[in-house]
Protein backbone atom coordinates (compact mmCIF):
# COMPACT_ATOMS: atom_id res chain seq x y z
CA UNK A 1 0.00 0.00 0.00
CA UNK A 2 1.56 3.33 -1.04
CA UNK A 3 2.07 5.83 1.75
CA UNK A 4 1.37 9.51 1.12
CA UNK A 5 2.55 12.11 3.59
CA UNK A 6 0.30 15.16 3.98
CA UNK A 7 1.95 18.27 5.43
CA UNK A 8 -0.60 20.92 6.30
CA UNK A 9 -1.99 22.80 9.24
CA UNK A 10 -5.26 23.37 7.39
CA UNK A 11 -7.96 20.82 8.34
CA UNK A 12 -9.80 21.22 5.01
CA UNK A 13 -6.70 20.31 3.00
CA UNK A 14 -5.99 17.39 5.33
CA UNK A 15 -9.55 16.11 4.81
CA UNK A 16 -9.29 16.62 1.04
CA UNK A 17 -6.10 14.52 0.90
CA UNK A 18 -7.60 11.76 2.99
CA UNK A 19 -10.78 11.76 0.89
CA UNK A 20 -8.83 11.70 -2.39
CA UNK A 21 -6.30 9.04 -1.50
CA UNK A 22 -7.80 6.58 0.98
CA UNK A 23 -10.53 5.64 -1.52
CA UNK A 24 -7.92 4.33 -3.94
CA UNK A 25 -5.95 2.35 -1.36
CA UNK A 26 -3.26 4.82 -0.26
CA UNK A 27 -2.37 5.19 3.38
CA UNK A 28 -2.35 8.88 4.32
CA UNK A 29 -0.16 10.10 7.18
CA UNK A 30 -1.06 13.63 8.23
CA UNK A 31 1.57 15.85 9.85
CA UNK A 32 1.58 19.51 10.82
CA UNK A 33 5.32 20.30 11.08
CA UNK A 34 8.54 19.59 9.23
CA UNK A 35 9.87 17.67 12.24
CA UNK A 36 6.81 15.39 12.17
CA UNK A 37 7.24 14.91 8.40
CA UNK A 38 10.88 13.88 8.79
CA UNK A 39 10.05 11.58 11.70
CA UNK A 40 7.24 9.90 9.72
CA UNK A 41 9.47 9.43 6.67
CA UNK A 42 12.00 7.58 8.83
CA UNK A 43 9.32 5.14 10.02
CA UNK A 44 7.70 4.27 6.67
CA UNK A 45 8.56 4.40 2.97
CA UNK A 46 6.90 7.55 1.66
CA UNK A 47 5.83 7.27 -1.98
CA UNK A 48 4.61 10.87 -2.32
CA UNK A 49 3.99 13.95 -0.23
CA UNK A 50 1.23 16.53 -0.49
CA UNK A 51 2.58 19.82 0.83
CA UNK A 52 0.42 22.82 1.63
CA UNK A 53 2.45 25.66 0.14
CA UNK A 54 1.13 28.05 2.78
CA UNK A 55 3.39 26.26 5.28
CA UNK A 56 6.13 28.86 4.79
CA UNK A 57 9.12 29.00 2.45
CA UNK A 58 11.69 27.66 4.94
CA UNK A 59 9.47 24.74 5.92
CA UNK A 60 8.78 23.87 2.28
CA UNK A 61 12.49 23.98 1.43
CA UNK A 62 13.38 21.80 4.42
CA UNK A 63 10.79 19.08 3.85
CA UNK A 64 11.35 19.07 0.07
CA UNK A 65 15.09 18.69 0.50
CA UNK A 66 14.61 15.89 3.02
CA UNK A 67 12.09 13.92 0.95
CA UNK A 68 13.99 14.24 -2.32
CA UNK A 69 17.55 14.04 -1.09
CA UNK A 70 17.88 12.05 2.10
CA UNK A 71 15.71 9.03 1.43
CA UNK A 72 16.77 5.90 -0.49
CA UNK A 73 14.03 6.51 -3.02
CA UNK A 74 12.85 10.02 -3.77
CA UNK A 75 9.24 10.79 -3.03
CA UNK A 76 7.17 12.66 -5.59
CA UNK A 77 5.92 15.99 -4.32
CA UNK A 78 2.54 17.63 -4.85
CA UNK A 79 2.24 21.28 -3.84
CA UNK A 80 -1.18 22.72 -3.07
CA UNK A 81 -0.95 26.45 -3.69
CA UNK A 82 -3.27 29.44 -3.57
CA UNK A 83 -3.92 31.32 -6.83
CA UNK A 84 -1.62 34.08 -5.52
CA UNK A 85 1.39 31.80 -4.98
CA UNK A 86 4.16 32.06 -7.55
CA UNK A 87 5.12 28.52 -8.65
CA UNK A 88 8.66 29.76 -9.34
CA UNK A 89 9.10 30.25 -5.59
CA UNK A 90 8.68 26.50 -4.93
CA UNK A 91 11.45 23.87 -5.05
CA UNK A 92 9.87 21.95 -7.92
CA UNK A 93 11.37 19.26 -10.11
CA UNK A 94 9.26 19.64 -13.28
CA UNK A 95 10.07 16.06 -14.29
CA UNK A 96 8.42 14.67 -11.16
CA UNK A 97 6.56 17.16 -8.97
CA UNK A 98 3.04 18.51 -9.39
CA UNK A 99 1.13 21.68 -8.54
CA UNK A 100 -2.55 21.82 -7.63
CA UNK A 101 -4.18 25.25 -7.31
CA UNK A 102 -6.85 25.90 -4.67
CA UNK A 103 -9.76 25.58 -4.71
CA UNK A 104 -9.29 22.05 -5.97
CA UNK A 105 -11.14 18.77 -6.03
CA UNK A 106 -10.21 15.47 -4.43
CA UNK A 107 -9.88 14.06 -7.96
CA UNK A 108 -7.29 16.72 -8.91
CA UNK A 109 -5.23 15.85 -5.82
CA UNK A 110 -5.46 12.12 -6.54
CA UNK A 111 -4.36 12.57 -10.16
CA UNK A 112 -1.44 14.78 -9.13
CA UNK A 113 -0.30 12.24 -6.52
CA UNK A 114 -0.49 9.42 -9.07
CA UNK A 115 1.66 11.42 -11.54
CA UNK A 116 4.14 12.32 -8.78
CA UNK A 117 4.41 8.68 -7.65
CA UNK A 118 5.01 7.49 -11.19
CA UNK A 119 8.00 9.83 -11.34
CA UNK A 120 6.81 11.50 -14.48
CA UNK A 121 5.59 15.02 -14.66
CA UNK A 122 3.77 13.87 -17.76
CA UNK A 123 1.91 16.13 -20.05
CA UNK A 124 -0.05 18.86 -18.36
CA UNK A 125 -3.76 18.20 -18.00
CA UNK A 126 -5.97 19.13 -20.92
CA UNK A 127 -7.90 21.56 -18.74
CA UNK A 128 -6.87 23.37 -15.59
CA UNK A 129 -9.21 25.28 -13.34
CA UNK A 130 -7.99 28.23 -11.27
CA UNK A 131 -10.92 29.41 -9.18
CA UNK A 132 -13.52 30.56 -11.71
CA UNK A 133 -11.07 30.53 -14.65
CA UNK A 134 -10.63 27.50 -16.93
CA UNK A 135 -7.58 27.05 -19.17
CA UNK A 136 -8.07 24.65 -22.08
CA UNK A 137 -4.82 23.59 -23.71
CA UNK A 138 -6.22 21.90 -26.85
CA UNK A 139 -8.37 24.93 -27.72
CA UNK A 140 -5.80 27.40 -26.36
CA UNK A 141 -8.61 29.28 -24.65
CA UNK A 142 -9.23 30.84 -21.29
CA UNK A 143 -12.84 30.82 -20.08
CA UNK A 144 -14.41 32.73 -17.23
CA UNK A 145 -17.77 34.16 -16.31
CA UNK A 146 -16.85 37.25 -18.32
CA UNK A 147 -16.30 35.29 -21.55
CA UNK A 148 -13.75 33.33 -23.57
CA UNK A 149 -10.37 34.45 -24.89
CA UNK A 150 -8.37 32.51 -27.49
CA UNK A 151 -4.57 32.61 -27.31
CA UNK A 152 -2.89 33.56 -30.56
């Protein structure tokens, strides 16, 4: 059974991770601090980690470095970010790690964890939803309540 580490102090994100991953047979270990994350990763083989990017830059750096550099097998990372977070500020390996933007669904978290565990960033999803905005890659359009814009 794959083990997914969830690092967040936000109960709603913790519940979302549990809901998304326990249904498909993953064991979810919830932690609130970097020290708890490191301790948990010493006790079990962590296949992936879901990290709430609101945890703070130093905490994100520390847990990312630990999970990708100090374990025998690197864990894939999934960052849950707010729409205001700059992805460039995160320690992301684009070949492996994933980003999920809040508000998000349990299905989006599950898909991101699966891609992170497979070790492949893979192609980006056909559609991404950022709040009330939808980006469609095949159509190269952005849709919102105000209308649709086609990229040229």
